[in-house]
Short mmCIF file of C-alpha atoms in Angstrom, two decimals:
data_model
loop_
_atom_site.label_atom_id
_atom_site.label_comp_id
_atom_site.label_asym_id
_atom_site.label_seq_id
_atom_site.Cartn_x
_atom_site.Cartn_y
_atom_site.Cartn_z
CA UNK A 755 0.00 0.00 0.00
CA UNK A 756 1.50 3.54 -0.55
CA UNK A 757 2.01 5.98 1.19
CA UNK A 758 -0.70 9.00 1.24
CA UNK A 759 0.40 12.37 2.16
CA UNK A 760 -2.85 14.06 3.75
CA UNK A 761 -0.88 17.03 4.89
CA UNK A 762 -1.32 20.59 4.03
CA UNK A 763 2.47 20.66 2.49
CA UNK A 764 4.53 19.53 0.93
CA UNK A 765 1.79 17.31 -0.63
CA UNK A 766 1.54 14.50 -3.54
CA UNK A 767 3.71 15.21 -6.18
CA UNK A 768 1.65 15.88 -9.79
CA UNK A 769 3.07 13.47 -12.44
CA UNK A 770 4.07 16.32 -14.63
CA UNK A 771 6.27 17.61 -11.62
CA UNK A 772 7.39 13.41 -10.82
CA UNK A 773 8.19 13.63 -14.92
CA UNK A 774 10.43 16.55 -14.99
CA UNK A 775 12.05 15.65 -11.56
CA UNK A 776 13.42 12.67 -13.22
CA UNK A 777 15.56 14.34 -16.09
CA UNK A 778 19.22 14.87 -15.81
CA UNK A 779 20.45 18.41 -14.02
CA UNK A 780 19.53 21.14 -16.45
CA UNK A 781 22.30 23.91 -16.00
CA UNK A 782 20.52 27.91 -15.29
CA UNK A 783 22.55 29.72 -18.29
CA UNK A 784 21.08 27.80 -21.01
CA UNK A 785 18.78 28.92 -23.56
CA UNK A 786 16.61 25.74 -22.26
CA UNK A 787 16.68 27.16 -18.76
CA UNK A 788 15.46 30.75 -20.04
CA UNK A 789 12.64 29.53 -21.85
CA UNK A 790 11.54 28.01 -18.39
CA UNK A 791 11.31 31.12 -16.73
CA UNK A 792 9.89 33.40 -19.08
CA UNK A 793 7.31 30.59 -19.21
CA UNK A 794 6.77 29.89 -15.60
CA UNK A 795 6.63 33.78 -15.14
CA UNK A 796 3.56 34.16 -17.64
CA UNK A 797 1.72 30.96 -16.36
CA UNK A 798 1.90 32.36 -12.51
CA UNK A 799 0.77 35.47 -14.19
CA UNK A 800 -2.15 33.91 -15.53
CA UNK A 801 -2.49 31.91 -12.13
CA UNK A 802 -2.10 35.17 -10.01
CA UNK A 803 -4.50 37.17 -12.70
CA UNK A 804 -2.16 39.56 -12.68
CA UNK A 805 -0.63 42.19 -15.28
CA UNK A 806 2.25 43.16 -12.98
CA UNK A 807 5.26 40.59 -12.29
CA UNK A 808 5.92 37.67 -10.75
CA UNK A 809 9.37 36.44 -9.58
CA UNK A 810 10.61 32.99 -9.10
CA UNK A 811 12.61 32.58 -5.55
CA UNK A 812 15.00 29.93 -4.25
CA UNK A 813 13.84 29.29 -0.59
CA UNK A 814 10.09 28.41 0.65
CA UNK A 815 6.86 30.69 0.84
CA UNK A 816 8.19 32.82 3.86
CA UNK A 817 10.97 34.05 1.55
CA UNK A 818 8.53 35.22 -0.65
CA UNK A 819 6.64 37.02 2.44
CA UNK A 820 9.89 38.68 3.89
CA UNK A 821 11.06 39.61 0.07
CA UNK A 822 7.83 41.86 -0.04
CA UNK A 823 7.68 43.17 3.09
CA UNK A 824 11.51 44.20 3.05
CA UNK A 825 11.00 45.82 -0.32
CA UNK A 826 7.94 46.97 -0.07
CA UNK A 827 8.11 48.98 3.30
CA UNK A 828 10.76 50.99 4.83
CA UNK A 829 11.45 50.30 8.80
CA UNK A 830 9.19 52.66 10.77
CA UNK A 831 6.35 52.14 8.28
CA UNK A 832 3.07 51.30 10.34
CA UNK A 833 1.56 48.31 9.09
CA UNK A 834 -1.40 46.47 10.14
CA UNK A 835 -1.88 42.73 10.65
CA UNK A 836 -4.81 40.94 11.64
CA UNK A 837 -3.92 37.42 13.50
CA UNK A 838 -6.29 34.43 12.99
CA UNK A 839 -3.95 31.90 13.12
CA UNK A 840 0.08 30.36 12.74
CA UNK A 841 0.47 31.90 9.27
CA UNK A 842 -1.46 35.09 10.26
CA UNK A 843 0.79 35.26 13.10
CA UNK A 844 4.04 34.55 11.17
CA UNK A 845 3.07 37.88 9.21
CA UNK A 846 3.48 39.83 12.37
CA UNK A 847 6.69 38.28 13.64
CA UNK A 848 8.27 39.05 9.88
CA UNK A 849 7.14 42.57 9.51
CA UNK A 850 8.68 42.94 13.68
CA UNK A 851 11.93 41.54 12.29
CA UNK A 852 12.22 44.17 9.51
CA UNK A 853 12.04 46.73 12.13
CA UNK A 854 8.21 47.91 10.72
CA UNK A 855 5.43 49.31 12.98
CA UNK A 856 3.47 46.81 13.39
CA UNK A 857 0.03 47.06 15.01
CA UNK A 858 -1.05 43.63 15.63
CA UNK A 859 -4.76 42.85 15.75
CA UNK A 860 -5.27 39.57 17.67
CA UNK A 861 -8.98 37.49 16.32
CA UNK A 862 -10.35 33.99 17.39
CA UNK A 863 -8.23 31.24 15.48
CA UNK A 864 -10.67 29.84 13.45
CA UNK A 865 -12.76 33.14 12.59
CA UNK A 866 -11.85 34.80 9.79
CA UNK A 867 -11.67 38.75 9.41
CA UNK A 868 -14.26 41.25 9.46
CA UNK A 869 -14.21 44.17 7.15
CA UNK A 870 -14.43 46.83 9.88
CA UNK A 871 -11.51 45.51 11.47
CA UNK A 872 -9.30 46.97 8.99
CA UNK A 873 -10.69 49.73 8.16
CA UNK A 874 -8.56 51.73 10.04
CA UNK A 875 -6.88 55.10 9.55
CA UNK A 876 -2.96 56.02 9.56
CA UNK A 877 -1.43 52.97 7.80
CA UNK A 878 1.50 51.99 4.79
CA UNK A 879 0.44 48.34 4.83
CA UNK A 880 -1.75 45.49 5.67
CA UNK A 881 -0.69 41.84 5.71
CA UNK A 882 -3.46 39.74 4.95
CA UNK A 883 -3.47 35.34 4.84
CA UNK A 884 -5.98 34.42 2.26
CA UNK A 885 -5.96 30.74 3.13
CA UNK A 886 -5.22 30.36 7.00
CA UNK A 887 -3.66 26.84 6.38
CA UNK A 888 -3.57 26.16 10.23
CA UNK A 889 -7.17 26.50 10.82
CA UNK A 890 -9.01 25.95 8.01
CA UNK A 891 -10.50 29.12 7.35
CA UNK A 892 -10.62 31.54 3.98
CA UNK A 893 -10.34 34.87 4.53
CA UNK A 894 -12.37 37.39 1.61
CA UNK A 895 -9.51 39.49 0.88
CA UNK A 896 -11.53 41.44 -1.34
CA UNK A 897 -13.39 43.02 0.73
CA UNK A 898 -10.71 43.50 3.33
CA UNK A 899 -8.60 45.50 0.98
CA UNK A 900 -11.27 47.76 0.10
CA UNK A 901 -12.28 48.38 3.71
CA UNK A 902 -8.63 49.02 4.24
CA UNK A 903 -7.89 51.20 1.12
CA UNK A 904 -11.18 53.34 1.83
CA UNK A 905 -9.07 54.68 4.70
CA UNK A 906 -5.99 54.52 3.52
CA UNK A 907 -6.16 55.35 -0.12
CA UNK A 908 -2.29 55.06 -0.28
CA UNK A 909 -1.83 51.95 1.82
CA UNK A 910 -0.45 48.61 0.21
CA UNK A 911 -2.50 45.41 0.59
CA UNK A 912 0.02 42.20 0.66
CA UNK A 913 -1.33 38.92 0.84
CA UNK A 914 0.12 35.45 2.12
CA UNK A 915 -1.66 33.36 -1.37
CA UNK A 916 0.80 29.96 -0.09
CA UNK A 917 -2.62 27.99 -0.05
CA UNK A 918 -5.15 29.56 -2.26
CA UNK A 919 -2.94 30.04 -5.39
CA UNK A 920 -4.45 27.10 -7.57
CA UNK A 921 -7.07 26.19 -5.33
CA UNK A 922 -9.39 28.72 -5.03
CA UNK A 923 -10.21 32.29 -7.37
CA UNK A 924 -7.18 34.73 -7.23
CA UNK A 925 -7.24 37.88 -8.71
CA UNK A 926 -4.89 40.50 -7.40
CA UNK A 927 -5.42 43.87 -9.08
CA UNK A 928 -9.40 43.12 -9.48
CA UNK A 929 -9.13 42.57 -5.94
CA UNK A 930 -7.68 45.36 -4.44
CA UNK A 931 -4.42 43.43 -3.56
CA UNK A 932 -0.85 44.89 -4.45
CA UNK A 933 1.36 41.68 -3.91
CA UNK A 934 1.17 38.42 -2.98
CA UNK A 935 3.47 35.17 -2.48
CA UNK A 936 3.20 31.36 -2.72
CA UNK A 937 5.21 28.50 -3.51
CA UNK A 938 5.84 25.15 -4.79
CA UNK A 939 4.91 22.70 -2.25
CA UNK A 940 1.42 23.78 -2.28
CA UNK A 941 -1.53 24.04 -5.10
CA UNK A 942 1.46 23.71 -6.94
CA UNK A 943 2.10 20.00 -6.22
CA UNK A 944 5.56 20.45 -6.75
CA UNK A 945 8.22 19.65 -4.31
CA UNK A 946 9.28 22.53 -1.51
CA UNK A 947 12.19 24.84 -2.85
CA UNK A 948 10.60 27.43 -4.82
CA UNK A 949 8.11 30.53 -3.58
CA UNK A 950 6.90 33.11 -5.57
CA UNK A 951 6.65 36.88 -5.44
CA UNK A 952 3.95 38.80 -7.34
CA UNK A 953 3.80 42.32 -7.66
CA UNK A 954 0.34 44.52 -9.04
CA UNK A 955 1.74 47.25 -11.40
CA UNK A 956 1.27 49.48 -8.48
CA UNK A 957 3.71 47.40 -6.24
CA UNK A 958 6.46 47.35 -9.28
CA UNK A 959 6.19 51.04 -9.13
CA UNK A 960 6.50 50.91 -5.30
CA UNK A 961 9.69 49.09 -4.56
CA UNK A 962 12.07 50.00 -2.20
CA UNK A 963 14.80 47.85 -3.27
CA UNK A 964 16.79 46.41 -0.50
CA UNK A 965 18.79 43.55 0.85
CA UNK A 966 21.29 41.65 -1.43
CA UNK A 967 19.86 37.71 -2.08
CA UNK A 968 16.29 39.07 -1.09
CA UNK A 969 16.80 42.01 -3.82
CA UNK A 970 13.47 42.71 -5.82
CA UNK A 971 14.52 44.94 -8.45
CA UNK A 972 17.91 42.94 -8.77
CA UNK A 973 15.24 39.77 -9.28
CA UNK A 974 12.85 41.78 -11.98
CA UNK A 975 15.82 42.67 -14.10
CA UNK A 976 17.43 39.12 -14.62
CA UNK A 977 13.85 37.55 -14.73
CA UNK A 978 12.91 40.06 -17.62
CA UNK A 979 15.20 38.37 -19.70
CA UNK A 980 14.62 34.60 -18.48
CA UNK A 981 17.73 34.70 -16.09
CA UNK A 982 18.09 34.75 -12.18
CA UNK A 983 20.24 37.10 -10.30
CA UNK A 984 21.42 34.30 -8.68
CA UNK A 985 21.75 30.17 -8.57
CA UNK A 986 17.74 29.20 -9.12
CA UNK A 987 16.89 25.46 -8.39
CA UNK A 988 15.95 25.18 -12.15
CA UNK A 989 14.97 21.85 -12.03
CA UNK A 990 11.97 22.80 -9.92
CA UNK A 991 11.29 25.50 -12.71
CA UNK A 992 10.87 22.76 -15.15
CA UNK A 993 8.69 21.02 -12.72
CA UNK A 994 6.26 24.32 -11.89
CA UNK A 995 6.70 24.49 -15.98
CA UNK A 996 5.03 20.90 -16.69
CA UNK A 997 1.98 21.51 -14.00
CA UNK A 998 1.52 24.97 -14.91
CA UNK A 999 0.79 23.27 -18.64
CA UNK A 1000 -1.66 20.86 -17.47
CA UNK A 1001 -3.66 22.95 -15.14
CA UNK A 1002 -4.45 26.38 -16.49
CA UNK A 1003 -6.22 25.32 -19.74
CA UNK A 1004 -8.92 23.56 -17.19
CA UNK A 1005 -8.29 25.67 -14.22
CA UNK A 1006 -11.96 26.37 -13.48
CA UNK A 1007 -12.91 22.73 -13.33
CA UNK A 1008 -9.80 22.06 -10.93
CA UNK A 1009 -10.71 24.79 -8.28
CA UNK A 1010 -14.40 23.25 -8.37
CA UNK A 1011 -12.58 19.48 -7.94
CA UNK A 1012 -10.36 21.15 -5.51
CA UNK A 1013 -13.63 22.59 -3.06
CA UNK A 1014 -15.75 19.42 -3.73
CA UNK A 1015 -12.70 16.97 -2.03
CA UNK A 1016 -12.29 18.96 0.73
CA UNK A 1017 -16.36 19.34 0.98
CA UNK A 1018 -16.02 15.88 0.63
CA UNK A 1019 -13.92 15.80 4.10
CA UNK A 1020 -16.12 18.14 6.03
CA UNK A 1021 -19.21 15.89 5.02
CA UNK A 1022 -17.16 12.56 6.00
CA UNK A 1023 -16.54 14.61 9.62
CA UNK A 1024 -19.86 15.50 9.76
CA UNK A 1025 -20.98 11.81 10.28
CA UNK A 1026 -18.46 10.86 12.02
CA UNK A 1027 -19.87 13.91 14.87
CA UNK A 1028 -16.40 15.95 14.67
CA UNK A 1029 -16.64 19.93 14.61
CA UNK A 1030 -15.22 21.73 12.19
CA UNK A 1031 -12.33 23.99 13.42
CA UNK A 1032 -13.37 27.29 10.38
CA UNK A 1033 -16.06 29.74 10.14
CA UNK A 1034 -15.50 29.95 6.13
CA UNK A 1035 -13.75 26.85 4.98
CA UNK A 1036 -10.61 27.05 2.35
CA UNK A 1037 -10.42 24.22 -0.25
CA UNK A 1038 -6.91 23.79 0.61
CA UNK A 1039 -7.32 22.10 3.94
CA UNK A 1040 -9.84 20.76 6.12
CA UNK A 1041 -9.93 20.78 10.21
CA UNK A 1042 -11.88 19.38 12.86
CA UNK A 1043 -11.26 19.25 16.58
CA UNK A 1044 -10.35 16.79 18.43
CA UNK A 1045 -13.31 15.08 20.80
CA UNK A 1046 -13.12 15.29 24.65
CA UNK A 1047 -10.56 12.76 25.78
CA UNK A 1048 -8.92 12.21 22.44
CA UNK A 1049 -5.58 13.00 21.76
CA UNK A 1050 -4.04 13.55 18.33
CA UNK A 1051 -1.54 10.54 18.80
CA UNK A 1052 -4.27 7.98 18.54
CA UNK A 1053 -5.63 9.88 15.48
CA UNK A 1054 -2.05 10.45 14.02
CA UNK A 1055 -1.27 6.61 14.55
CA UNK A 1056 -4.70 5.28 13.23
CA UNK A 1057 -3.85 7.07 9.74
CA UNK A 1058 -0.72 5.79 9.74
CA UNK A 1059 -1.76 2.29 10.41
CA UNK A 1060 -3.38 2.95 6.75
CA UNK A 1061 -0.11 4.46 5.99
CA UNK A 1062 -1.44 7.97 5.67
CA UNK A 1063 0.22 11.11 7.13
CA UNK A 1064 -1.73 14.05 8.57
CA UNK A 1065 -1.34 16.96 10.41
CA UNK A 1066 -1.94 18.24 14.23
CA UNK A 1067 -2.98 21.77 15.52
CA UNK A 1068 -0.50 24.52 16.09
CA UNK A 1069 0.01 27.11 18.31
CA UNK A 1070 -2.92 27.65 20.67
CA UNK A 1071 -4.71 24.79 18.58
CA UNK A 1072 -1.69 21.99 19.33
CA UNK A 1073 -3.29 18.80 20.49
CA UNK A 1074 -6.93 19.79 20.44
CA UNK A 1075 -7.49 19.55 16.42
CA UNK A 1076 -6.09 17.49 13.23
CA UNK A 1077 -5.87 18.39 9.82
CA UNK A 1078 -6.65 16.54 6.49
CA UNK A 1079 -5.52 18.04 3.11
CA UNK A 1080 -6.81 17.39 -0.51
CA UNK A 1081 -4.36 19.84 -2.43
CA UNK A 1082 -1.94 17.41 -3.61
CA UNK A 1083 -2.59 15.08 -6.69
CA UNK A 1084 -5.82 14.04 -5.67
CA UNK A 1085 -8.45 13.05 -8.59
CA UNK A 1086 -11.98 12.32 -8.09
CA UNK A 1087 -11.81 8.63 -6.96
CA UNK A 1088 -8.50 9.05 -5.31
CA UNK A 1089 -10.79 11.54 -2.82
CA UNK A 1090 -13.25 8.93 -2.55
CA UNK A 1091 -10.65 6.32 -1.23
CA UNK A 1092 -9.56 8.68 1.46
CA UNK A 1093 -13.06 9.26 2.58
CA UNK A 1094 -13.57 5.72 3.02
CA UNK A 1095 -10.32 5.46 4.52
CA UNK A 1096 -11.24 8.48 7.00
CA UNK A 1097 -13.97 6.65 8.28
CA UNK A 1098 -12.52 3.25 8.92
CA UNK A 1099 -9.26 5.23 10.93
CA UNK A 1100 -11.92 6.81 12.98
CA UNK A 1101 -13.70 3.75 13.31
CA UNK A 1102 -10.63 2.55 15.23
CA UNK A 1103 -10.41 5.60 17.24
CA UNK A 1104 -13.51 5.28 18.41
CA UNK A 1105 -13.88 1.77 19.14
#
């Protein structure tokens, strides 16, 4: 039996990622490699809806997130940054680092963010999560950023997209938002390594370029022409490349696949009696708590008796839920065997 990664990242591998992962070491300053980029570039364009930039980055999603915030925001800057969860939170401890302003706003994990909330007075920035992968939950960044942006006309609206890029609608200029990162390990289903960094026409014009590796403008230069300012891991490139191809001609269909598996879940928990961790639920992951007297150990070693891997609670939430996740390479009747397999693992939990 093989193994089934139910985990919300790194997740299982598309076959068009598996594919390209096999070929021999392609080397970055090749006319091959260049053709990669420029192509990767337009499809996360497309993915994104975006007609700004997107740059390809060597390190995981949170090197996307800092890359933004450092150029995007001078130290001092007040920014504000609602906190619904461990990704939410991760905002604030990355805009503290880069010596910003930052006024945190603490919500029920769980919840997602009201409108009034942000619409606040006297700020450069807000840091949004679109998917809070730790709880569940979807946050309507839409509307946040226009609540925000009616007050502060000239603020920036940056989004953490790690788990809604290619598994729900994203649409950054049509929705207020200025910049955004994800990466590789996620919707993606590609292997971790790669995050990416996309800018609104407004955020181009907006960069503060700083750092050295980290280095925006340094980044849009070389990626105009299909290079990298520095050593990418190009064979990761070819693997975005090969998914990218398969997924955007159909992407409506696979965002409506992606929200029916993980309703799939919620509908499988809901017989089973568990609660559901979210207020609005994110296709990317699903989350229920854990009943009185259960702890995750039993749950985690019931799943892996059917060798499946899943995830616990973090933060505040460690040890009273679990998490189940879809947003690998998951089709139809792959969903259907983990449903089935959902119930007998509980089956033992319970008896």
């Amino acid at each position: 039996m093989r193994r089934r990664l139910l985990t919300p990242g790194p997740v299982e591998l598309h076959p068009k990622a598996l594919l390209a992962l096999s070929q021999p070491q392609l080397h970055h300053r090749t006319e091959e490699a260049r053709r990669a980029v420029l192509k990767v570039r337009r499809g996360l364009k497309q993915a994104f809806q975006t007609e700004g930039e997107v740059l390809i980055l060597t390190g995981s999603g949170t090197l996307a997130l800092e890359a933004l915030a450092l150029n995007l925001f001078d130290p001092g800057e007040r920014v504000l940054v609602p906190v619904t969860g461990k990704f939410s939170e991760r905002w604030a401890e990355i805009a503290l680092a880069l010596g910003l302003s930052v006024d945190r706003l603490d919500l029920a994990w769980g919840g997602v963010i009201p409108p009034e909330a942000v619409a606040r007075p006297g700020y450069r920035g807000l840091f949004l999560t679109h998917s809070e992968t730790s709880t569940g939950a979807l946050n309507d960044v839409r509307s946040l950023a226009e609540a925000f942006k009616d007050r502060n006309p000239e603020g920036l609206v940056v989004a953490d997209m790690v788990t809604s890029l290619l598994l729900t609608e994203v649409a950054l200029e049509a929705w207020g938002i200025d910049a955004a990162a994800s990466g590789s390990q996620k919707g993606l289903m590609c292997p971790p390594g790669l995050s990416f960094a996309a800018l609104s026409p407004r955020a181009v014009q907006a960069l503060k370029p700083k750092g050295y590796y980290l280095n925006l403008k340094n980044e849009l230069k070389a990626q105009a022409e299909g290079e990298t300012a520095y050593t990418p891991a190009i064979n990761l490139v070819l693997a975005v490349e090969g998914v990218l191809a398969d997924l955007l001609p159909s992407l409506p269909e696979h965002l409506a696949l992606k929200k029916w598996q993980t309703g799939l879940l919620y509908q499988v928990g809901e017989e089973l009696g568990l609660r559901p961790v979210p207020e609005e639920k994110s296709p990317a992951t699903s989350a229920f708590y854990l009943p009185e007297g259960v702890p995750y150990a039993k749950v985690k070693g019931a799943f892996a008796r059917r060798n499946a891997v899943i995830a616990g609670g973090q933060g505040p939430l460690k040890g009273r839920i679990f998490r189940l996740s879809l947003m690998g390479h998951f089709d139809r009747y792959d969903a259907l065997g983990v449903a089935m397999l959902f119930k007998e693992a509980w089956d033992e939990v319970a008896g």
